[in-house]
Coordinates of C-alpha atoms and ligand atoms in Angstrom, one line a residue:
M1 CA 98.7 56.9 107.2
D2 CA 101.1 57.4 110.1
N3 CA 100.0 58.7 113.5
E4 CA 101.1 62.2 112.9
N5 CA 99.0 62.5 109.8
K6 CA 96.0 60.9 111.4
N7 CA 95.9 63.5 114.2
R8 CA 96.8 66.4 112.0
E9 CA 94.3 69.2 111.6
H10 CA 92.8 69.7 108.2
W11 CA 90.6 72.3 106.4
G12 CA 86.9 71.6 106.5
S13 CA 86.5 72.3 102.8
R14 CA 88.3 73.4 99.7
L15 CA 86.6 76.8 99.8
G16 CA 87.8 77.2 103.4
F17 CA 91.3 76.6 102.3
I18 CA 91.1 79.1 99.4
L19 CA 89.5 81.8 101.7
A20 CA 92.2 81.3 104.3
C21 CA 95.0 81.7 101.7
L22 CA 93.1 84.7 100.3
G23 CA 92.8 86.1 103.8
S24 CA 96.5 85.8 104.2
A25 CA 97.2 87.4 100.8
V26 CA 94.8 90.3 101.2
G27 CA 96.2 92.6 103.8
L28 CA 97.3 96.0 104.7
G29 CA 99.5 95.8 101.6
N30 CA 96.7 95.5 99.1
V31 CA 94.8 98.5 100.2
W32 CA 97.4 101.2 100.1
R33 CA 100.7 99.7 98.9
F34 CA 99.2 98.6 95.6
S35 CA 97.6 102.0 94.9
T36 CA 100.7 103.9 95.8
T37 CA 103.0 101.7 93.8
A38 CA 100.7 101.7 90.8
G39 CA 100.4 105.5 91.0
E40 CA 104.1 106.0 91.1
N41 CA 104.8 103.6 88.3
G42 CA 102.7 104.6 85.4
G43 CA 99.2 103.6 86.4
G44 CA 97.8 101.4 83.7
A45 CA 101.2 100.3 82.4
F46 CA 102.1 99.1 85.9
L47 CA 98.8 97.3 86.1
I48 CA 99.5 95.3 82.9
V49 CA 103.0 94.4 84.1
Y50 CA 101.8 93.5 87.5
L51 CA 99.1 91.2 86.2
L52 CA 101.5 89.5 83.9
I53 CA 104.0 89.0 86.7
V54 CA 101.3 87.5 89.0
L55 CA 100.4 85.1 86.2
I56 CA 103.9 84.2 85.1
I57 CA 105.9 84.3 88.3
G58 CA 103.6 84.7 91.3
L59 CA 101.1 81.8 90.5
P60 CA 103.9 79.3 89.8
V61 CA 105.5 80.0 93.1
V62 CA 102.1 79.9 94.9
L63 CA 101.6 76.4 93.4
A64 CA 105.1 75.4 94.4
E65 CA 104.4 76.4 98.1
F66 CA 101.0 74.5 98.0
T67 CA 102.7 71.4 96.5
I68 CA 105.5 71.4 99.1
G69 CA 103.0 71.9 102.0
R70 CA 100.4 69.3 100.9
K71 CA 103.1 66.7 100.1
A72 CA 104.9 67.1 103.4
Q73 CA 101.8 67.5 105.7
S74 CA 104.0 69.5 108.1
D75 CA 105.0 72.9 109.1
V76 CA 107.5 75.0 107.2
V77 CA 110.6 73.5 108.8
G78 CA 109.2 70.0 109.0
A79 CA 108.3 70.2 105.3
F80 CA 111.9 70.6 104.2
E81 CA 113.2 68.1 106.8
K82 CA 110.7 65.5 105.5
L83 CA 111.1 66.0 101.8
A84 CA 114.9 66.5 101.8
P85 CA 116.2 64.8 105.0
G86 CA 119.7 65.8 105.9
K87 CA 120.0 68.5 103.3
P88 CA 120.4 72.2 103.9
W89 CA 117.0 73.1 102.3
K90 CA 115.5 73.3 105.8
I91 CA 117.3 76.6 106.3
M92 CA 114.4 78.0 104.2
G93 CA 112.1 76.7 106.9
Y94 CA 113.9 78.5 109.7
M95 CA 113.9 81.6 107.5
G96 CA 110.1 81.3 107.2
V97 CA 109.6 81.1 110.9
A98 CA 111.9 84.1 111.5
T99 CA 110.1 86.1 108.8
G100 CA 106.7 85.3 110.4
F101 CA 108.0 86.6 113.8
I102 CA 109.5 89.8 112.2
I103 CA 106.6 90.7 110.0
L104 CA 103.9 90.1 112.6
S105 CA 105.8 92.1 115.2
F106 CA 105.4 95.4 113.2
Y107 CA 102.3 94.4 111.3
S108 CA 100.4 94.3 114.6
V109 CA 101.6 97.8 115.5
I110 CA 100.1 99.2 112.2
A111 CA 97.0 97.1 112.6
G112 CA 96.6 98.6 116.1
W113 CA 96.6 102.1 114.5
V114 CA 93.8 100.9 112.2
M115 CA 91.8 99.7 115.2
K116 CA 92.3 103.1 116.9
Y117 CA 90.9 104.8 113.8
F118 CA 88.0 102.4 113.6
F119 CA 87.0 103.2 117.2
G120 CA 87.6 106.9 116.5
Y121 CA 85.0 106.8 113.8
V122 CA 82.6 104.6 115.7
T123 CA 82.6 106.8 118.8
G124 CA 82.8 110.1 116.8
A125 CA 86.1 111.1 118.5
I126 CA 87.7 111.7 115.1
A127 CA 85.1 114.4 114.4
N128 CA 86.6 116.5 117.2
V129 CA 90.2 116.6 115.9
P130 CA 91.3 120.2 116.4
G131 CA 91.3 122.1 113.1
Q132 CA 90.8 118.8 111.2
D133 CA 94.6 118.5 111.3
F134 CA 94.9 114.8 110.8
T135 CA 98.6 114.9 110.2
S136 CA 99.3 116.2 113.7
Y137 CA 96.6 113.9 115.0
F138 CA 98.3 110.8 113.5
T139 CA 101.9 111.7 114.4
S140 CA 101.1 112.7 117.9
F141 CA 99.1 109.5 118.4
I142 CA 101.8 107.1 117.1
G143 CA 104.4 109.1 119.1
Q144 CA 102.8 108.2 122.4
R145 CA 104.3 105.8 124.7
Y146 CA 101.4 103.7 125.9
E147 CA 98.3 104.1 123.8
P148 CA 99.6 102.6 120.5
V149 CA 101.1 99.6 122.5
I150 CA 97.7 99.0 124.1
W151 CA 96.0 98.9 120.6
Q152 CA 98.8 96.6 119.4
F153 CA 98.1 94.4 122.4
I154 CA 94.4 94.2 121.7
F155 CA 95.1 93.3 118.0
M156 CA 97.6 90.6 119.0
T157 CA 95.1 89.2 121.5
L158 CA 92.5 88.9 118.8
T159 CA 95.0 87.2 116.5
I160 CA 95.9 84.8 119.3
G161 CA 92.3 84.1 119.9
V162 CA 91.6 83.1 116.3
V163 CA 94.8 80.9 116.1
I164 CA 94.0 79.2 119.4
A165 CA 90.7 78.1 118.0
G166 CA 92.6 76.1 115.5
V167 CA 92.8 75.6 111.7
K168 CA 89.2 74.7 111.0
K169 CA 87.3 76.4 113.9
G170 CA 89.5 79.5 114.1
I171 CA 91.3 80.4 110.9
E172 CA 88.9 78.9 108.4
A173 CA 85.8 80.1 110.3
A174 CA 87.2 83.6 110.7
N175 CA 88.0 83.9 107.0
K176 CA 84.7 82.5 105.9
L177 CA 83.1 85.5 107.7
L178 CA 85.8 88.1 107.1
M179 CA 86.5 87.6 103.4
P180 CA 82.9 87.9 102.0
L181 CA 82.3 90.9 104.3
L182 CA 85.5 92.5 103.1
G183 CA 84.4 91.9 99.5
V184 CA 81.0 93.5 100.0
L185 CA 82.4 96.5 101.9
L186 CA 85.0 97.0 99.3
V187 CA 82.5 97.0 96.4
V188 CA 80.0 99.2 98.2
L189 CA 82.6 101.8 99.3
S190 CA 84.2 101.9 95.8
I191 CA 80.8 102.5 94.1
Y192 CA 80.2 105.2 96.6
S193 CA 83.7 106.7 95.9
L194 CA 82.9 106.8 92.2
T195 CA 79.9 109.1 92.9
L196 CA 82.0 111.8 94.6
G197 CA 83.0 113.7 91.5
G198 CA 86.6 112.6 91.2
A199 CA 85.9 109.4 89.2
K200 CA 87.4 110.5 85.9
E201 CA 90.6 111.8 87.4
G202 CA 90.9 109.0 89.9
L203 CA 90.4 106.2 87.4
T204 CA 92.8 108.0 84.9
F205 CA 95.4 108.1 87.6
L206 CA 95.0 104.4 88.3
F207 CA 94.5 103.0 84.9
Y208 CA 96.0 105.4 82.3
P209 CA 98.6 103.4 80.5
D210 CA 101.8 105.4 80.1
W211 CA 103.1 103.0 77.4
D212 CA 106.7 104.3 77.7
K213 CA 106.8 102.7 81.1
L214 CA 105.8 99.3 80.0
F215 CA 109.4 98.2 79.5
D216 CA 110.9 100.4 82.2
P217 CA 113.0 98.1 84.5
Q218 CA 112.0 100.1 87.5
V219 CA 108.3 99.5 86.8
I220 CA 108.9 95.8 86.3
L221 CA 110.8 95.6 89.5
A222 CA 108.2 97.4 91.5
A223 CA 105.5 95.1 90.1
L224 CA 107.5 92.0 90.9
G225 CA 108.0 93.2 94.5
Q226 CA 104.4 94.1 95.0
A227 CA 103.2 90.7 93.6
F228 CA 105.4 88.9 96.0
F229 CA 104.4 90.9 99.1
S230 CA 100.8 90.8 98.2
L231 CA 100.6 87.0 97.5
S232 CA 102.3 86.3 100.9
L233 CA 105.0 84.5 99.1
G234 CA 108.4 83.5 100.3
M235 CA 107.6 83.2 104.0
G236 CA 106.1 79.7 104.2
T237 CA 102.5 80.8 104.9
L238 CA 101.3 78.9 101.9
I239 CA 103.4 75.9 102.7
T240 CA 101.9 75.8 106.2
F241 CA 98.4 76.2 104.9
G242 CA 99.0 73.6 102.1
G243 CA 100.1 71.3 105.0
Y244 CA 96.5 71.2 106.2
L245 CA 95.1 70.2 102.8
S246 CA 94.3 66.6 102.1
R247 CA 95.1 64.9 98.8
E248 CA 91.8 65.1 97.1
H249 CA 91.8 68.9 96.7
K250 CA 93.3 70.1 93.3
L251 CA 96.0 72.6 93.7
P252 CA 96.4 74.5 90.3
S253 CA 92.8 76.0 90.4
A254 CA 93.3 76.9 94.0
A255 CA 96.5 78.8 93.2
L256 CA 94.7 80.5 90.3
S257 CA 91.7 81.6 92.4
V258 CA 93.9 83.0 95.2
G259 CA 96.1 85.0 92.7
L260 CA 93.2 86.4 90.7
L261 CA 91.1 87.3 93.7
D262 CA 94.1 88.9 95.5
S263 CA 94.8 91.1 92.4
S264 CA 91.1 92.0 92.1
V265 CA 91.0 93.2 95.7
A266 CA 94.1 95.4 95.0
I267 CA 92.5 96.9 91.9
I268 CA 89.2 97.6 93.6
S269 CA 91.0 99.2 96.6
G270 CA 92.6 101.6 94.0
V271 CA 89.1 102.3 92.7
L272 CA 88.0 103.1 96.2
I273 CA 90.9 105.3 97.2
F274 CA 91.8 107.4 94.2
P275 CA 88.5 108.9 93.0
A276 CA 87.8 109.9 96.6
V277 CA 91.3 111.4 97.0
F278 CA 90.9 113.4 93.7
A279 CA 87.4 114.5 94.5
F280 CA 88.7 116.4 97.5
G281 CA 91.9 117.6 96.1
Q282 CA 94.2 115.5 98.2
D283 CA 97.7 114.2 97.3
P284 CA 97.4 110.7 95.8
S285 CA 101.1 109.9 96.3
S286 CA 101.3 110.5 100.1
G287 CA 102.2 106.8 100.5
P288 CA 101.7 105.1 103.9
G289 CA 100.2 108.3 105.3
L290 CA 97.5 108.2 102.7
V291 CA 95.3 106.0 104.8
F292 CA 95.8 107.7 108.2
M293 CA 96.4 111.3 107.2
T294 CA 94.8 111.9 103.8
L295 CA 91.7 109.8 103.7
P296 CA 90.3 111.2 107.0
N297 CA 90.2 114.6 105.3
V298 CA 88.0 112.9 102.6
F299 CA 85.7 111.3 105.1
E300 CA 85.4 114.6 106.9
Q301 CA 84.0 116.3 103.9
I302 CA 81.4 113.7 102.8
S303 CA 78.0 113.3 104.3
A304 CA 77.9 110.1 106.4
G305 CA 81.6 110.4 106.6
M306 CA 81.8 109.0 110.1
L307 CA 80.0 105.8 108.9
V308 CA 82.1 105.5 105.7
G309 CA 85.2 106.0 107.8
A310 CA 84.2 103.4 110.3
L311 CA 83.4 100.9 107.4
F312 CA 86.7 101.6 105.7
F313 CA 88.8 101.1 108.8
F314 CA 86.8 98.0 109.7
L315 CA 87.6 96.6 106.2
L316 CA 91.3 97.4 106.8
F317 CA 91.1 95.7 110.2
A318 CA 89.5 92.6 108.8
A319 CA 92.2 92.4 106.0
A320 CA 95.0 92.9 108.6
L321 CA 93.6 90.3 111.0
S322 CA 93.3 87.5 108.4
S323 CA 96.9 88.2 107.3
S324 CA 98.2 88.3 110.9
V325 CA 96.5 85.0 111.7
S326 CA 98.4 83.4 108.8
L327 CA 101.7 84.8 109.9
L328 CA 101.2 83.6 113.5
E329 CA 100.2 80.1 112.3
V330 CA 103.5 79.7 110.4
T331 CA 105.5 80.1 113.7
V332 CA 102.9 78.3 115.9
A333 CA 102.8 75.2 113.6
Y334 CA 106.5 74.8 113.9
F335 CA 106.8 75.4 117.7
M336 CA 103.9 73.1 118.4
R337 CA 105.7 70.2 116.8
K338 CA 109.1 71.2 118.1
L339 CA 108.1 71.8 121.8
Q340 CA 105.3 69.1 121.7
W341 CA 103.1 71.6 123.4
S342 CA 99.3 72.1 123.0
R343 CA 98.1 74.6 120.5
K344 CA 96.9 76.9 123.2
Q345 CA 100.1 77.0 125.2
T346 CA 102.2 77.5 122.0
V347 CA 100.0 80.3 120.6
V348 CA 100.1 82.2 123.9
L349 CA 103.9 81.9 124.3
I350 CA 104.7 82.7 120.7
G351 CA 102.0 85.4 120.4
G352 CA 103.4 86.9 123.6
I353 CA 106.9 87.0 122.4
I354 CA 105.9 88.5 119.1
F355 CA 103.9 91.2 121.0
L356 CA 107.0 92.1 123.0
L357 CA 109.2 92.1 119.8
G358 CA 106.7 94.6 118.3
I359 CA 106.9 97.1 121.2
P360 CA 110.2 98.7 120.0
S361 CA 108.5 99.3 116.6
S362 CA 105.7 101.1 118.3
L363 CA 108.0 103.2 120.6
A364 CA 110.3 104.1 117.7
Q365 CA 107.5 106.2 116.2
G366 CA 108.3 109.1 118.5
A367 CA 108.3 108.0 122.1
I368 CA 111.8 106.6 122.2
P369 CA 114.2 106.9 119.2
I370 CA 115.1 103.3 118.6
T371 CA 117.0 103.0 115.3
V372 CA 118.9 100.2 113.6
M373 CA 121.2 101.1 110.7
G374 CA 119.9 104.6 110.5
R375 CA 116.2 103.5 110.2
D376 CA 113.6 103.6 112.9
F377 CA 113.0 100.1 114.3
L378 CA 109.7 99.5 112.4
T379 CA 111.1 100.6 109.1
F380 CA 114.2 98.4 109.7
M381 CA 112.0 95.3 110.5
D382 CA 109.8 96.1 107.4
Q383 CA 112.8 96.4 105.1
L384 CA 114.6 93.4 106.5
S385 CA 111.6 91.2 105.9
G386 CA 110.3 92.7 102.7
N387 CA 113.5 93.4 100.9
V388 CA 115.7 90.6 102.1
L389 CA 113.9 87.6 103.7
L390 CA 110.9 87.4 101.3
P391 CA 112.7 87.5 98.0
L392 CA 115.4 85.1 99.3
G393 CA 112.7 82.7 100.5
G394 CA 111.0 82.8 97.1
V395 CA 114.2 81.9 95.3
I396 CA 114.8 79.0 97.6
I397 CA 111.3 77.7 97.3
A398 CA 111.3 77.9 93.5
L399 CA 114.8 76.2 93.3
F400 CA 113.7 73.5 95.7
M401 CA 110.6 72.7 93.7
G402 CA 112.5 72.9 90.4
W403 CA 115.7 71.0 91.2
A404 CA 115.4 69.0 94.4
W405 CA 112.3 67.0 93.1
K406 CA 112.3 64.7 90.2
K407 CA 110.4 66.3 87.4
E408 CA 107.8 63.5 87.2
E409 CA 107.1 63.7 90.9
A410 CA 106.8 67.5 90.8
L411 CA 104.3 67.3 88.0
R412 CA 102.3 64.6 89.7
D413 CA 102.3 66.2 93.2
S414 CA 101.3 69.6 91.9
D415 CA 98.3 68.0 90.1
L416 CA 99.5 69.6 86.8
G417 CA 100.6 66.2 85.3
N418 CA 102.7 65.9 82.2
T419 CA 100.9 68.6 80.2
W420 CA 102.3 71.6 78.4
V421 CA 101.2 73.8 81.3
G422 CA 103.1 71.4 83.7
N423 CA 106.3 71.7 81.6
V424 CA 106.1 75.4 81.4
W425 CA 105.6 75.5 85.2
I426 CA 108.7 73.4 85.8
W427 CA 110.9 75.7 83.7
I428 CA 109.5 78.7 85.4
V429 CA 110.3 77.4 88.9
R430 CA 113.7 76.1 87.7
I431 CA 115.0 79.2 85.9
I432 CA 112.7 82.1 85.3
A433 CA 111.3 82.7 88.7
P434 CA 114.5 82.4 90.7
L435 CA 116.3 84.6 88.2
A436 CA 113.6 87.3 88.2
I437 CA 113.4 87.3 92.0
L438 CA 117.1 87.4 92.3
I439 CA 117.1 90.5 90.1
I440 CA 114.6 92.4 92.4
F441 CA 116.5 91.2 95.5
L442 CA 119.9 92.5 94.2
N443 CA 118.2 95.7 93.1
K444 CA 116.5 96.2 96.5
I445 CA 119.6 95.7 98.5
G446 CA 121.2 98.2 96.2
I447 CA 123.7 95.9 94.4
I448 CA 122.2 96.7 91.0
E449 CA 120.4 99.9 90.2
Ligands
LIG501 N1 100.0 89.6 102.0 C1 99.7 90.3 103.1 C2 99.5 91.8 102.7 O1 99.4 92.1 101.6 C3 100.8 90.2 104.2 C4 102.1 90.5 103.7 C5 100.7 88.8 104.8 C6 103.2 90.6 104.7 O2 99.4 92.6 103.6

């Protein structure tokens, strides 16, 4: 073992690693993005396609990221430098670092809004919204110059705090607490939601299989995009986290657990949101606004609504925090090695820069019209990362695993061995995954319709 490896931080346990990856995967995206996309794309039919895609494309790429990370025992740039010295593959590493910066900058803005709502429910301030007009309440709040930035700052400070504490004492410990809590809250709130009288309509909306849509290319593309976003694929998070894993932990079952649990959280979130939305005659397809403008109407009308609202926004906050921690770690791991700085110094510097980069996203919501290519700054950053950087990252990772490694080594290092599953996996990462991802990518940037 070389010196670098000896001093390297590692997870305390296999469960800690799985919970940290799950914490990264389960985020703001699962709670509303899944439900909206499912609702717009045929409910049950979407669900079938989504689960098949997670199984056939998502999990193999998760396993590829874990394999690359554990083998290299380095950050996302270092991994490619180590495994393919002098080759251009490390561009993927730089892309991962850039993606971490970009996503976290606007993710922390939205997470700040979540915190504002959480405190609004805890203090009861939300009960006094004039005329219960949550649309005006939300738009006037995000349009302010200072308050949203202050919440964003608080959220970034918490993220920085967890990452400073390190891999085992910070990230692993936080997820060991947050993930079970999130699971319990999610189940309790969804059972409660099912008692509100909209269960039949809500569940039909979410699960009714519109069979015509099963082979609809639009549905398949939407499911592929959602799977990618939700599993935190293509940005090097799972490479970075795999880098803190020691040899004795088996990778395929870890990938399977993360994929299945992430999908379960998405489905249960749908069970929480839609029955409640239908029970109170709200619009289920109001998209991103669903959480901030529609659900408060629901909470307003139920008894103990303040408590349920507080629990819901706490759940969302916990999900966002565990994802933001993983995004920050991708960039911090790289700069720590590059600058040879301590973890604390690096986290404060990088976290601070990301906070500053997020300010235009916050201001662009009404305070100052900051636009890039006709989109407000937050939407631009979101689309740049989600539509361009993530899919591209996924293609490169799959191709690297499939073509830059000898087949025998790939099978050995992934713990699959020379089995039929191993051989199927190799062909998925070689051909099927890159091709499928390339199709969503081209579709999203509008080259193919
Ligand atoms: N996977 C998470 C989510 O679903 C984040 C995606 C990390 C950017 O929200």
